[in-house]
PDB file of C-alpha atoms in Angstrom:
ATOM      1  CA  ALA A   1      -1.503   6.848   0.200  1.00 40.00           C
ATOM      2  CA  ALA A   2       1.638   5.295   0.620  1.00 40.00           C
ATOM      3  CA  GLY A   3       3.943   2.911  -1.461  1.00 45.00           C
ATOM      4  CA  ASN A   4       5.932  -0.083  -0.523  1.00 45.00           C
ATOM      5  CA  GLY A   5       7.849   0.603   2.713  1.00 48.00           C
ATOM      6  CA  VAL A   6       6.686   4.026   3.083  1.00 45.00           C
ATOM      7  CA  PRO A   7       4.894   4.936   6.414  1.00 48.00           C
ATOM      8  CA  CYS A   8       1.586   6.727   5.781  1.00 48.00           C
ATOM      9  CA  HIS A   9      -1.190   8.475   7.497  1.00 50.00           C
ATOM     10  CA  LEU A  10      -4.740   7.337   6.150  1.00 52.00           C
ATOM     11  CA  SER A  11      -7.664  10.546   6.185  1.00 55.00           C
ATOM     12  CA  TRP A  12     -11.265  10.482   5.058  1.00 56.00           C
ATOM     13  CA  VAL A  13     -12.887  12.377   2.419  1.00 61.00           C
ATOM     14  CA  ALA A  14     -16.654  12.676   1.977  1.00 66.00           C
ATOM     15  CA  ALA A  15     -18.186  11.643  -1.600  1.00 64.00           C
ATOM     16  CA  ASN A  16     -17.969  13.958  -4.118  1.00 64.00           C
ATOM     17  CA  THR A  17     -15.177  16.276  -2.258  1.00 68.00           C
ATOM     18  CA  PRO A  18     -12.583  17.455  -3.569  1.00 63.00           C
ATOM     19  CA  ARG A  19      -9.043  15.470  -2.453  1.00 58.00           C
ATOM     20  CA  ILE A  20      -6.116  17.793  -1.569  1.00 67.00           C
ATOM     21  CA  GLU A  21      -2.505  16.234  -1.305  1.00 64.00           C
ATOM     22  CA  ASP A  22       0.889  17.764  -0.180  1.00 68.00           C
ATOM     23  CA  LYS A  23       3.600  15.310  -0.951  1.00 62.00           C
ATOM     24  CA  ARG A  24       5.846  17.645   0.667  1.00 69.00           C
ATOM     25  CA  ASP A  25       8.380  17.761  -2.301  1.00 75.00           C
ATOM     26  CA  GLY A  26       8.366  21.592  -2.289  1.00 78.00           C
ATOM     27  CA  ARG A  27       5.607  21.981  -4.795  1.00 76.00           C
ATOM     28  CA  GLY A  28       2.713  22.740  -2.222  1.00 75.00           C
ATOM     29  CA  PRO A  29      -0.482  21.324  -2.211  1.00 74.00           C
ATOM     30  CA  ARG A  30      -2.360  19.810  -5.309  1.00 66.00           C
ATOM     31  CA  TYR A  31      -5.507  17.870  -6.515  1.00 55.00           C
ATOM     32  CA  LEU A  32      -5.790  14.431  -6.047  1.00 53.00           C
ATOM     33  CA  GLN A  33      -7.561  12.634  -8.967  1.00 53.00           C
ATOM     34  CA  GLU A  34      -8.157   9.054  -9.273  1.00 53.00           C
ATOM     35  CA  MET A  35      -9.753   6.905 -11.572  1.00 59.00           C
ATOM     36  CA  SER A  36     -12.834   5.062 -10.118  1.00 62.00           C
ATOM     37  CA  ARG A  37     -12.253   1.488  -9.176  1.00 72.00           C
ATOM     38  CA  THR A  38     -14.134  -1.189  -6.690  1.00 84.00           C
ATOM     39  CA  ASN A  39     -11.909  -3.262  -4.123  1.00 90.00           C
ATOM     40  CA  LEU A  40     -12.365  -6.956  -5.030  1.00 91.00           C
ATOM     41  CA  MET A  41     -11.784  -8.038  -1.726  1.00 94.00           C
ATOM     42  CA  THR A  42     -14.867  -8.667   0.888  1.00 95.00           C
ATOM     43  CA  ARG A  43     -14.187  -8.221   4.280  1.00 95.00           C
ATOM     44  CA  SER A  44     -11.130  -6.333   3.608  1.00 95.00           C
ATOM     45  CA  GLU A  45     -10.290  -5.329   6.977  1.00 95.00           C
ATOM     46  CA  GLU A  46     -11.688  -8.545   8.757  1.00 97.00           C
ATOM     47  CA  PHE A  47      -9.180 -11.243   8.208  1.00 98.00           C
ATOM     48  CA  ASP A  48     -11.016 -13.454  11.157  1.00 98.00           C
ATOM     49  CA  ASN A  49     -13.792 -13.534   8.965  1.00 98.00           C
ATOM     50  CA  ALA A  50     -14.837 -16.926   6.832  1.00 97.00           C
ATOM     51  CA  ALA A  51     -13.950 -14.774   3.591  1.00 97.00           C
ATOM     52  CA  TRP A  52     -10.008 -15.319   4.346  1.00 98.00           C
ATOM     53  CA  THR A  53      -9.137 -18.788   4.221  1.00 98.00           C
ATOM     54  CA  LYS A  54      -6.272 -19.359   6.718  1.00 98.00           C
ATOM     55  CA  THR A  55      -3.434 -22.222   6.902  1.00 97.00           C
ATOM     56  CA  GLY A  56      -1.163 -22.050   9.518  1.00 97.00           C
ATOM     57  CA  VAL A  57      -2.288 -18.419  10.465  1.00 98.00           C
ATOM     58  CA  THR A  58      -4.456 -17.771  13.323  1.00 98.00           C
ATOM     59  CA  VAL A  59      -6.041 -14.366  13.306  1.00 98.00           C
ATOM     60  CA  THR A  60      -7.113 -12.131  16.320  1.00 98.00           C
ATOM     61  CA  ALA A  61      -9.321  -9.317  15.587  1.00 98.00           C
ATOM     62  CA  ASN A  62      -9.314  -5.727  16.273  1.00 98.00           C
ATOM     63  CA  THR A  63      -6.249  -5.661  18.282  1.00 98.00           C
ATOM     64  CA  GLN A  64      -4.062  -2.748  16.912  1.00 97.00           C
ATOM     65  CA  ARG A  65      -5.165   0.681  16.034  1.00 96.00           C
ATOM     66  CA  ALA A  66      -5.373   0.648  12.072  1.00 95.00           C
ATOM     67  CA  PRO A  67      -3.915   3.385   9.930  1.00 93.00           C
ATOM     68  CA  ASP A  68      -7.472   5.352  10.214  1.00 90.00           C
ATOM     69  CA  GLY A  69      -7.416   5.614  14.007  1.00 92.00           C
ATOM     70  CA  ILE A  70     -10.130   3.150  14.869  1.00 93.00           C
ATOM     71  CA  VAL A  71      -9.046  -0.071  17.083  1.00 96.00           C
ATOM     72  CA  ASP A  72      -9.663  -2.621  13.948  1.00 95.00           C
ATOM     73  CA  ALA A  73      -6.822  -3.492  12.915  1.00 97.00           C
ATOM     74  CA  ASP A  74      -6.299  -7.722  13.013  1.00 98.00           C
ATOM     75  CA  THR A  75      -3.063  -9.600  14.373  1.00 98.00           C
ATOM     76  CA  LEU A  76      -2.093 -12.569  12.000  1.00 98.00           C
ATOM     77  CA  SER A  77       0.035 -15.336  14.145  1.00 98.00           C
ATOM     78  CA  TYR A  78       2.085 -17.096  11.503  1.00 97.00           C
ATOM     79  CA  THR A  79       3.281 -20.722  13.279  1.00 94.00           C
ATOM     80  CA  ALA A  80       7.262 -21.706  12.058  1.00 92.00           C
ATOM     81  CA  SER A  81       6.347 -22.864   8.300  1.00 95.00           C
ATOM     82  CA  ALA A  82       7.036 -21.338   5.180  1.00 94.00           C
ATOM     83  CA  THR A  83       3.732 -22.293   3.485  1.00 95.00           C
ATOM     84  CA  ASP A  84       1.726 -20.616   6.370  1.00 97.00           C
ATOM     85  CA  GLU A  85      -0.516 -18.299   4.664  1.00 97.00           C
ATOM     86  CA  ILE A  86      -4.486 -16.083   4.546  1.00 98.00           C
ATOM     87  CA  TYR A  87      -5.828 -15.812   1.372  1.00 98.00           C
ATOM     88  CA  GLN A  88      -8.665 -14.634  -0.593  1.00 97.00           C
ATOM     89  CA  GLY A  89     -10.143 -15.482  -3.639  1.00 95.00           C
ATOM     90  CA  PHE A  90     -11.660 -12.821  -6.029  1.00 94.00           C
ATOM     91  CA  THR A  91     -13.611 -12.587  -9.077  1.00 92.00           C
ATOM     92  CA  ALA A  92     -12.193 -10.952 -12.367  1.00 89.00           C
ATOM     93  CA  SER A  93     -12.336 -11.510 -16.159  1.00 88.00           C
ATOM     94  CA  ASP A  94      -9.836 -13.943 -17.895  1.00 88.00           C
ATOM     95  CA  ALA A  95      -6.451 -11.772 -18.721  1.00 85.00           C
ATOM     96  CA  SER A  96      -7.634  -9.137 -16.501  1.00 88.00           C
ATOM     97  CA  ARG A  97      -4.615  -6.848 -14.711  1.00 89.00           C
ATOM     98  CA  VAL A  98      -5.244  -6.494 -11.219  1.00 91.00           C
ATOM     99  CA  VAL A  99      -2.718  -4.781  -8.416  1.00 90.00           C
ATOM    100  CA  GLY A 100      -3.220  -5.289  -4.656  1.00 92.00           C
ATOM    101  CA  SER A 101      -2.149  -3.777  -1.438  1.00 94.00           C
ATOM    102  CA  ILE A 102      -2.391  -4.102   2.209  1.00 96.00           C
ATOM    103  CA  TYR A 103      -1.309  -2.203   5.115  1.00 97.00           C
ATOM    104  CA  LEU A 104       1.079  -4.322   7.530  1.00 98.00           C
ATOM    105  CA  ARG A 105       2.786  -2.960  10.642  1.00 97.00           C
ATOM    106  CA  ALA A 106       4.573  -5.306  13.697  1.00 97.00           C
ATOM    107  CA  ALA A 107       5.704  -4.801  17.430  1.00 96.00           C
ATOM    108  CA  ALA A 108       8.925  -6.024  15.982  1.00 96.00           C
ATOM    109  CA  PRO A 109      10.430  -6.111  12.337  1.00 96.00           C
ATOM    110  CA  GLN A 110       9.400  -9.106  10.464  1.00 95.00           C
ATOM    111  CA  THR A 111       9.050 -10.170   6.958  1.00 95.00           C
ATOM    112  CA  VAL A 112       6.362 -11.868   5.087  1.00 96.00           C
ATOM    113  CA  ARG A 113       5.362 -12.182   1.145  1.00 96.00           C
ATOM    114  CA  LEU A 114       2.662 -10.942  -1.208  1.00 96.00           C
ATOM    115  CA  PHE A 115       1.486 -12.405  -4.360  1.00 93.00           C
ATOM    116  CA  PHE A 116      -1.308 -13.678  -6.383  1.00 93.00           C
ATOM    117  CA  LEU A 117      -2.201 -16.962  -7.544  1.00 94.00           C
ATOM    118  CA  LYS A 118      -3.160 -16.602 -11.161  1.00 93.00           C
ATOM    119  CA  LYS A 119      -6.109 -18.556 -13.089  1.00 93.00           C
ATOM    120  CA  ASP A 120      -3.793 -21.283 -14.413  1.00 92.00           C
ATOM    121  CA  GLY A 121      -2.918 -22.030 -10.461  1.00 91.00           C
ATOM    122  CA  THR A 122       0.683 -20.415 -10.829  1.00 92.00           C
ATOM    123  CA  GLU A 123       1.627 -17.485  -8.643  1.00 91.00           C
ATOM    124  CA  SER A 124       2.925 -14.080  -9.634  1.00 88.00           C
ATOM    125  CA  SER A 125       6.475 -12.997  -8.149  1.00 82.00           C
ATOM    126  CA  ALA A 126       6.514 -12.225  -4.779  1.00 86.00           C
ATOM    127  CA  VAL A 127       6.894  -8.904  -3.159  1.00 91.00           C
ATOM    128  CA  SER A 128       8.932  -9.368  -0.196  1.00 94.00           C
ATOM    129  CA  CYS A 129       7.532  -6.814   2.882  1.00 96.00           C
ATOM    130  CA  SER A 130       9.821  -5.636   5.336  1.00 96.00           C
ATOM    131  CA  VAL A 131       7.389  -4.864   8.026  1.00 97.00           C
ATOM    132  CA  THR A 132       8.190  -2.494  10.509  1.00 97.00           C
ATOM    133  CA  THR A 133       6.596  -1.162  13.958  1.00 97.00           C
ATOM    134  CA  THR A 134       5.010   1.822  11.683  1.00 96.00           C
ATOM    135  CA  TRP A 135       1.903   1.080   9.612  1.00 96.00           C
ATOM    136  CA  GLN A 136       3.036   1.039   5.751  1.00 96.00           C
ATOM    137  CA  ARG A 137       1.158   0.127   2.777  1.00 93.00           C
ATOM    138  CA  PHE A 138       2.801  -2.678   0.914  1.00 95.00           C
ATOM    139  CA  VAL A 139       1.353  -2.830  -3.072  1.00 92.00           C
ATOM    140  CA  ILE A 140       1.957  -5.888  -5.725  1.00 91.00           C
ATOM    141  CA  LYS A 141       2.348  -4.160  -8.828  1.00 82.00           C
ATOM    142  CA  SER A 142      -0.451  -5.228 -11.592  1.00 71.00           C
ATOM    143  CA  THR A 143      -0.462  -8.271 -12.983  1.00 79.00           C
ATOM    144  CA  ASP A 144      -2.174 -10.311 -15.498  1.00 88.00           C
ATOM    145  CA  ILE A 145      -4.249 -13.065 -13.656  1.00 90.00           C
ATOM    146  CA  GLY A 146      -4.444 -15.142 -17.180  1.00 90.00           C
ATOM    147  CA  THR A 147      -6.814 -17.903 -18.016  1.00 92.00           C
ATOM    148  CA  GLY A 148      -7.971 -20.931 -16.857  1.00 90.00           C
ATOM    149  CA  GLY A 149     -10.132 -22.631 -14.145  1.00 89.00           C
ATOM    150  CA  THR A 150      -8.499 -21.805 -10.734  1.00 91.00           C
ATOM    151  CA  THR A 151      -9.960 -18.259  -8.812  1.00 93.00           C
ATOM    152  CA  PRO A 152      -7.666 -16.001  -8.406  1.00 94.00           C
ATOM    153  CA  ARG A 153      -6.175 -15.104  -4.566  1.00 95.00           C
ATOM    154  CA  PHE A 154      -4.571 -12.428  -3.217  1.00 95.00           C
ATOM    155  CA  ILE A 155      -2.229 -14.023  -0.694  1.00 96.00           C
ATOM    156  CA  VAL A 156      -0.409 -12.937   2.233  1.00 97.00           C
ATOM    157  CA  ARG A 157       2.418 -15.666   2.966  1.00 97.00           C
ATOM    158  CA  ASN A 158       4.945 -15.925   5.704  1.00 96.00           C
ATOM    159  CA  HIS A 159       8.415 -15.537   4.857  1.00 94.00           C
ATOM    160  CA  SER A 160      10.877 -18.662   3.443  1.00 91.00           C
ATOM    161  CA  ASP A 161      12.767 -18.532   7.150  1.00 92.00           C
ATOM    162  CA  ALA A 162       9.812 -20.305   8.120  1.00 90.00           C
ATOM    163  CA  ALA A 163       9.636 -18.524  11.703  1.00 93.00           C
ATOM    164  CA  ALA A 164       6.680 -17.959  13.965  1.00 96.00           C
ATOM    165  CA  ARG A 165       5.773 -14.362  13.896  1.00 96.00           C
ATOM    166  CA  ASP A 166       2.800 -11.685  14.624  1.00 97.00           C
ATOM    167  CA  VAL A 167       2.091  -9.042  11.765  1.00 98.00           C
ATOM    168  CA  PHE A 168      -0.815  -6.511  12.288  1.00 98.00           C
ATOM    169  CA  ALA A 169      -2.650  -6.226   8.981  1.00 98.00           C
ATOM    170  CA  TRP A 170      -5.493  -4.085   7.671  1.00 97.00           C
ATOM    171  CA  GLY A 171      -6.973  -2.718   4.369  1.00 96.00           C
ATOM    172  CA  ALA A 172      -6.411  -5.225   1.755  1.00 96.00           C
ATOM    173  CA  GLN A 173      -7.469  -4.370  -1.512  1.00 94.00           C
ATOM    174  CA  VAL A 174      -6.918  -5.556  -4.988  1.00 93.00           C
ATOM    175  CA  GLU A 175      -8.150  -3.584  -8.000  1.00 91.00           C
ATOM    176  CA  VAL A 176      -9.078  -4.193 -11.855  1.00 88.00           C
ATOM    177  CA  CYS A 177      -6.480  -1.619 -13.813  1.00 83.00           C
ATOM    178  CA  ALA A 178      -6.223  -1.023 -17.273  1.00 72.00           C
ATOM    179  CA  SER A 179      -1.993  -1.341 -17.729  1.00 66.00           C
ATOM    180  CA  ALA A 180       1.304  -2.505 -16.518  1.00 61.00           C
ATOM    181  CA  GLY A 181       1.972   0.230 -14.715  1.00 61.00           C
ATOM    182  CA  THR A 182      -0.957   1.162 -12.623  1.00 63.00           C
ATOM    183  CA  VAL A 183      -0.426   1.844  -8.973  1.00 70.00           C
ATOM    184  CA  ALA A 184      -3.078   0.996  -6.409  1.00 73.00           C
ATOM    185  CA  THR A 185      -5.797   3.946  -5.661  1.00 72.00           C
ATOM    186  CA  SER A 186      -6.118   4.963  -2.046  1.00 70.00           C
ATOM    187  CA  TYR A 187      -8.065   2.572   0.227  1.00 71.00           C
ATOM    188  CA  ILE A 188     -11.266   1.669  -0.806  1.00 72.00           C
ATOM    189  CA  ARG A 189     -13.642   0.056   1.857  1.00 69.00           C
TER     190      ARG A 189
END
C-alpha cells in the first residue's frame, strides 16, 4: 500500500498466503508481515450507505473503477461550503490510538481534508489531501482519540476554499494501533 500522495496499485492475496512486496528500491522482493488489525469502518466502500453521515455532500454509488479493478468507487460531490463533509462514527476504547486512511482520485486536481473528531468533541489536526487523477491512499497518522462522551468520527471534509468539487472515494479504513508511529496496514475490507 502507498502513503500520502503516492500512486498505488492494490492486489489481493488469499488468507494464510505469504505476501511478497517489491518496493523497487534495488533490494528486491521481500516478505510483507503486518500485525492483525480490524477495520472499524462499516460499509467502508459504500459511501452512499446510511452508515455515512453527509452534510452538503451528495454521493453517487459505483461510478468509477476502484484500485482493486472493480467499478465500486463512489463520487462525493461537495457543494460550495468549507463545512461540507462525510463522516462515520466508530467504536474504540477511551484513549485508544487510531490511524485512518482512504483512497481518493478526481477527474481534475482537487483538495479535501481528513481528520478525526475525538471523544471530547475536538478535532485532530487535519491532513490536507492533494487529490490527483491517479488513485492515492491518504493516511491520517496515529491519533489519540481521548476520553469523553462523543462518538469518535473519521471525517472527509471539503477544502477551506469552499469550492464545489467532485472526488472519487473508496476503501475508508480506521484501525486501533499500538503507538504514535504506527502506520496503516494494507486495506482491510
